[in-house]
Amino acid sequence: MELLARIQSAEDLDAAVEYCYAQRWTDGLPVIPATRPPVERALAYLGRDPQEVVGEIARSSIGSARCLETLAGRKVGFVFNQHVSALAFWEAFEKAVEEAHAPAQVHRIYKPAHSVTAPLADLQRLALRTDYAVVGVGA
């Protein structure tokens, strides 16, 4: 089976995971690199052509450090959906963003448990009331 994606190689799983981090393919959550056999099984099960492009992700023209600058004067939503132990960090992050970038309005959803997502109705309300959402999801 000829795959469209580029195949990367690494000497072991640790090296593959480190490569994923170096490429910024993760936001810090654990990654498990795909290997050829499970990818081929998944494609066969789904009946998908390995050459099919299912989507493209455009790289941002602004760096991640500058990304928050676009929040100035906008309606911003913060969604905290992590273990309660991360709440102090998240609140400090929100405060730093508000002080540095002065959003016009701020809306918050706090769901201090990582095993269940925030209620859909809350997320839909947030989507209607904000221009941007900053989401913190963790284990």
PDB file of C-alpha atoms in Angstrom:
ATOM      1  CA  MET A   1       0.000   0.000   0.000  1.00  0.00           C
ATOM      2  CA  GLU A   2       1.496   3.345  -1.036  1.00  0.00           C
ATOM      3  CA  LEU A   3       0.770   6.059   1.536  1.00  0.00           C
ATOM      4  CA  LEU A   4       0.574   9.729   0.630  1.00  0.00           C
ATOM      5  CA  ALA A   5       2.016  10.948   3.945  1.00  0.00           C
ATOM      6  CA  ARG A   6       5.729  11.287   4.418  1.00  0.00           C
ATOM      7  CA  ILE A   7       7.155   8.535   6.551  1.00  0.00           C
ATOM      8  CA  GLN A   8       9.537   9.541   9.314  1.00  0.00           C
ATOM      9  CA  SER A   9      11.864   7.078  10.968  1.00  0.00           C
ATOM     10  CA  ALA A  10      13.407   6.985  14.419  1.00  0.00           C
ATOM     11  CA  GLU A  11      15.674   4.583  16.237  1.00  0.00           C
ATOM     12  CA  ASP A  12      13.085   3.863  18.943  1.00  0.00           C
ATOM     13  CA  LEU A  13       9.762   5.033  20.413  1.00  0.00           C
ATOM     14  CA  ASP A  14      11.421   7.618  22.670  1.00  0.00           C
ATOM     15  CA  ALA A  15      13.188   9.194  19.706  1.00  0.00           C
ATOM     16  CA  ALA A  16       9.920   9.221  17.732  1.00  0.00           C
ATOM     17  CA  VAL A  17       8.080  10.955  20.576  1.00  0.00           C
ATOM     18  CA  GLU A  18      10.862  13.529  20.924  1.00  0.00           C
ATOM     19  CA  TYR A  19      10.664  14.170  17.170  1.00  0.00           C
ATOM     20  CA  CYS A  20       6.912  14.854  17.504  1.00  0.00           C
ATOM     21  CA  TYR A  21       7.623  17.391  20.244  1.00  0.00           C
ATOM     22  CA  ALA A  22      10.404  19.004  18.209  1.00  0.00           C
ATOM     23  CA  GLN A  23       8.010  19.391  15.260  1.00  0.00           C
ATOM     24  CA  ARG A  24       5.448  20.992  17.627  1.00  0.00           C
ATOM     25  CA  TRP A  25       2.865  18.348  16.705  1.00  0.00           C
ATOM     26  CA  THR A  26       1.640  18.276  20.291  1.00  0.00           C
ATOM     27  CA  ASP A  27       0.658  20.865  22.850  1.00  0.00           C
ATOM     28  CA  GLY A  28       2.345  18.871  25.568  1.00  0.00           C
ATOM     29  CA  LEU A  29      -0.096  15.997  25.738  1.00  0.00           C
ATOM     30  CA  PRO A  30       1.374  12.536  25.188  1.00  0.00           C
ATOM     31  CA  VAL A  31       1.816  11.410  21.599  1.00  0.00           C
ATOM     32  CA  ILE A  32       1.952   7.927  20.170  1.00  0.00           C
ATOM     33  CA  PRO A  33       3.439   7.943  16.686  1.00  0.00           C
ATOM     34  CA  ALA A  34       1.486   5.931  14.141  1.00  0.00           C
ATOM     35  CA  THR A  35       3.237   2.992  12.562  1.00  0.00           C
ATOM     36  CA  ARG A  36       2.505   1.582   9.134  1.00  0.00           C
ATOM     37  CA  PRO A  37       0.501  -1.567  10.152  1.00  0.00           C
ATOM     38  CA  PRO A  38      -2.201   0.210  12.202  1.00  0.00           C
ATOM     39  CA  VAL A  39      -2.482   3.005   9.614  1.00  0.00           C
ATOM     40  CA  GLU A  40      -2.997   0.439   6.842  1.00  0.00           C
ATOM     41  CA  ARG A  41      -5.571  -1.459   8.951  1.00  0.00           C
ATOM     42  CA  ALA A  42      -7.472   1.762   9.684  1.00  0.00           C
ATOM     43  CA  LEU A  43      -7.523   2.789   6.025  1.00  0.00           C
ATOM     44  CA  ALA A  44      -8.681  -0.676   4.961  1.00  0.00           C
ATOM     45  CA  TYR A  45     -11.409  -0.718   7.618  1.00  0.00           C
ATOM     46  CA  LEU A  46     -12.638   2.738   6.577  1.00  0.00           C
ATOM     47  CA  GLY A  47     -12.375   1.932   2.882  1.00  0.00           C
ATOM     48  CA  ARG A  48     -10.287   5.074   2.308  1.00  0.00           C
ATOM     49  CA  ASP A  49      -7.752   5.542  -0.454  1.00  0.00           C
ATOM     50  CA  PRO A  50      -4.267   6.022   1.041  1.00  0.00           C
ATOM     51  CA  GLN A  51      -3.626   8.760  -1.549  1.00  0.00           C
ATOM     52  CA  GLU A  52      -6.726  10.737  -0.560  1.00  0.00           C
ATOM     53  CA  VAL A  53      -6.118  14.151   0.993  1.00  0.00           C
ATOM     54  CA  VAL A  54      -8.731  14.509   3.726  1.00  0.00           C
ATOM     55  CA  GLY A  55      -7.723  17.982   4.847  1.00  0.00           C
ATOM     56  CA  GLU A  56      -4.957  20.521   4.870  1.00  0.00           C
ATOM     57  CA  ILE A  57      -3.701  22.539   7.781  1.00  0.00           C
ATOM     58  CA  ALA A  58      -2.329  25.928   6.885  1.00  0.00           C
ATOM     59  CA  ARG A  59       0.563  27.180   8.940  1.00  0.00           C
ATOM     60  CA  SER A  60      -0.114  30.427  10.714  1.00  0.00           C
ATOM     61  CA  SER A  61       1.745  33.424   9.391  1.00  0.00           C
ATOM     62  CA  ILE A  62       2.133  34.691  12.939  1.00  0.00           C
ATOM     63  CA  GLY A  63       4.218  32.976  15.573  1.00  0.00           C
ATOM     64  CA  SER A  64       2.583  31.372  18.582  1.00  0.00           C
ATOM     65  CA  ALA A  65       3.936  34.119  20.845  1.00  0.00           C
ATOM     66  CA  ARG A  66       2.208  36.759  18.713  1.00  0.00           C
ATOM     67  CA  CYS A  67      -1.023  34.807  18.468  1.00  0.00           C
ATOM     68  CA  LEU A  68      -2.327  36.210  21.755  1.00  0.00           C
ATOM     69  CA  GLU A  69      -1.834  39.753  20.463  1.00  0.00           C
ATOM     70  CA  THR A  70      -4.878  39.228  18.238  1.00  0.00           C
ATOM     71  CA  LEU A  71      -7.059  39.099  21.377  1.00  0.00           C
ATOM     72  CA  ALA A  72      -6.752  42.852  22.032  1.00  0.00           C
ATOM     73  CA  GLY A  73     -10.165  44.504  21.959  1.00  0.00           C
ATOM     74  CA  ARG A  74     -11.936  41.204  21.171  1.00  0.00           C
ATOM     75  CA  LYS A  75     -14.470  39.109  23.071  1.00  0.00           C
ATOM     76  CA  VAL A  76     -12.516  36.205  24.512  1.00  0.00           C
ATOM     77  CA  GLY A  77     -13.680  33.006  26.142  1.00  0.00           C
ATOM     78  CA  PHE A  78     -11.554  30.913  28.454  1.00  0.00           C
ATOM     79  CA  VAL A  79     -12.465  27.244  28.819  1.00  0.00           C
ATOM     80  CA  PHE A  80     -10.809  25.332  31.652  1.00  0.00           C
ATOM     81  CA  ASN A  81     -11.386  21.562  31.356  1.00  0.00           C
ATOM     82  CA  GLN A  82      -8.541  20.045  33.367  1.00  0.00           C
ATOM     83  CA  HIS A  83      -7.765  18.531  36.717  1.00  0.00           C
ATOM     84  CA  VAL A  84      -8.368  20.964  39.561  1.00  0.00           C
ATOM     85  CA  SER A  85      -4.630  20.875  40.372  1.00  0.00           C
ATOM     86  CA  ALA A  86      -4.011  22.986  37.245  1.00  0.00           C
ATOM     87  CA  LEU A  87      -6.568  25.672  38.161  1.00  0.00           C
ATOM     88  CA  ALA A  88      -4.089  28.049  39.831  1.00  0.00           C
ATOM     89  CA  PHE A  89      -1.882  27.972  36.723  1.00  0.00           C
ATOM     90  CA  TRP A  90      -4.912  28.568  34.458  1.00  0.00           C
ATOM     91  CA  GLU A  91      -6.152  31.528  36.518  1.00  0.00           C
ATOM     92  CA  ALA A  92      -2.670  33.086  36.429  1.00  0.00           C
ATOM     93  CA  PHE A  93      -2.571  32.532  32.656  1.00  0.00           C
ATOM     94  CA  GLU A  94      -5.965  34.237  32.218  1.00  0.00           C
ATOM     95  CA  LYS A  95      -4.837  37.191  34.322  1.00  0.00           C
ATOM     96  CA  ALA A  96      -1.606  37.548  32.350  1.00  0.00           C
ATOM     97  CA  VAL A  97      -3.490  37.451  29.032  1.00  0.00           C
ATOM     98  CA  GLU A  98      -6.028  40.025  30.221  1.00  0.00           C
ATOM     99  CA  GLU A  99      -3.325  42.389  31.503  1.00  0.00           C
ATOM    100  CA  ALA A 100      -1.102  42.094  28.443  1.00  0.00           C
ATOM    101  CA  HIS A 101      -3.698  42.051  25.678  1.00  0.00           C
ATOM    102  CA  ALA A 102      -6.783  43.848  27.055  1.00  0.00           C
ATOM    103  CA  PRO A 103      -9.687  41.895  25.548  1.00  0.00           C
ATOM    104  CA  ALA A 104     -12.944  43.883  25.401  1.00  0.00           C
ATOM    105  CA  GLN A 105     -14.964  41.149  27.133  1.00  0.00           C
ATOM    106  CA  VAL A 106     -14.077  37.939  28.894  1.00  0.00           C
ATOM    107  CA  HIS A 107     -16.301  34.883  29.367  1.00  0.00           C
ATOM    108  CA  ARG A 108     -15.296  31.813  31.349  1.00  0.00           C
ATOM    109  CA  ILE A 109     -16.234  28.172  31.632  1.00  0.00           C
ATOM    110  CA  TYR A 110     -14.614  26.237  34.465  1.00  0.00           C
ATOM    111  CA  LYS A 111     -14.994  22.461  34.338  1.00  0.00           C
ATOM    112  CA  PRO A 112     -12.377  21.186  36.808  1.00  0.00           C
ATOM    113  CA  ALA A 113     -12.530  17.540  35.798  1.00  0.00           C
ATOM    114  CA  HIS A 114     -10.771  16.076  32.818  1.00  0.00           C
ATOM    115  CA  SER A 115     -12.834  12.916  32.443  1.00  0.00           C
ATOM    116  CA  VAL A 116     -15.971  14.684  31.155  1.00  0.00           C
ATOM    117  CA  THR A 117     -16.118  17.660  28.817  1.00  0.00           C
ATOM    118  CA  ALA A 118     -17.832  20.925  29.612  1.00  0.00           C
ATOM    119  CA  PRO A 119     -21.591  20.876  28.861  1.00  0.00           C
ATOM    120  CA  LEU A 120     -22.373  21.400  25.178  1.00  0.00           C
ATOM    121  CA  ALA A 121     -24.902  24.156  25.943  1.00  0.00           C
ATOM    122  CA  ASP A 122     -22.201  26.125  27.796  1.00  0.00           C
ATOM    123  CA  LEU A 123     -19.775  25.734  24.901  1.00  0.00           C
ATOM    124  CA  GLN A 124     -22.432  26.803  22.379  1.00  0.00           C
ATOM    125  CA  ARG A 125     -23.240  29.922  24.428  1.00  0.00           C
ATOM    126  CA  LEU A 126     -19.548  30.737  24.621  1.00  0.00           C
ATOM    127  CA  ALA A 127     -19.193  30.333  20.843  1.00  0.00           C
ATOM    128  CA  LEU A 128     -22.025  32.816  20.265  1.00  0.00           C
ATOM    129  CA  ARG A 129     -20.662  35.391  22.723  1.00  0.00           C
ATOM    130  CA  THR A 130     -16.978  35.419  21.799  1.00  0.00           C
ATOM    131  CA  ASP A 131     -14.616  36.081  18.929  1.00  0.00           C
ATOM    132  CA  TYR A 132     -11.931  33.699  20.224  1.00  0.00           C
ATOM    133  CA  ALA A 133     -11.768  30.888  22.752  1.00  0.00           C
ATOM    134  CA  VAL A 134      -8.657  29.885  24.652  1.00  0.00           C
ATOM    135  CA  VAL A 135      -9.053  26.292  25.763  1.00  0.00           C
ATOM    136  CA  GLY A 136      -7.082  24.425  28.402  1.00  0.00           C
ATOM    137  CA  VAL A 137      -7.641  20.693  28.276  1.00  0.00           C
ATOM    138  CA  GLY A 138      -5.450  18.303  30.160  1.00  0.00           C
ATOM    139  CA  ALA A 139      -5.245  15.020  31.956  1.00  0.00           C
TER     140      ALA A 139
END
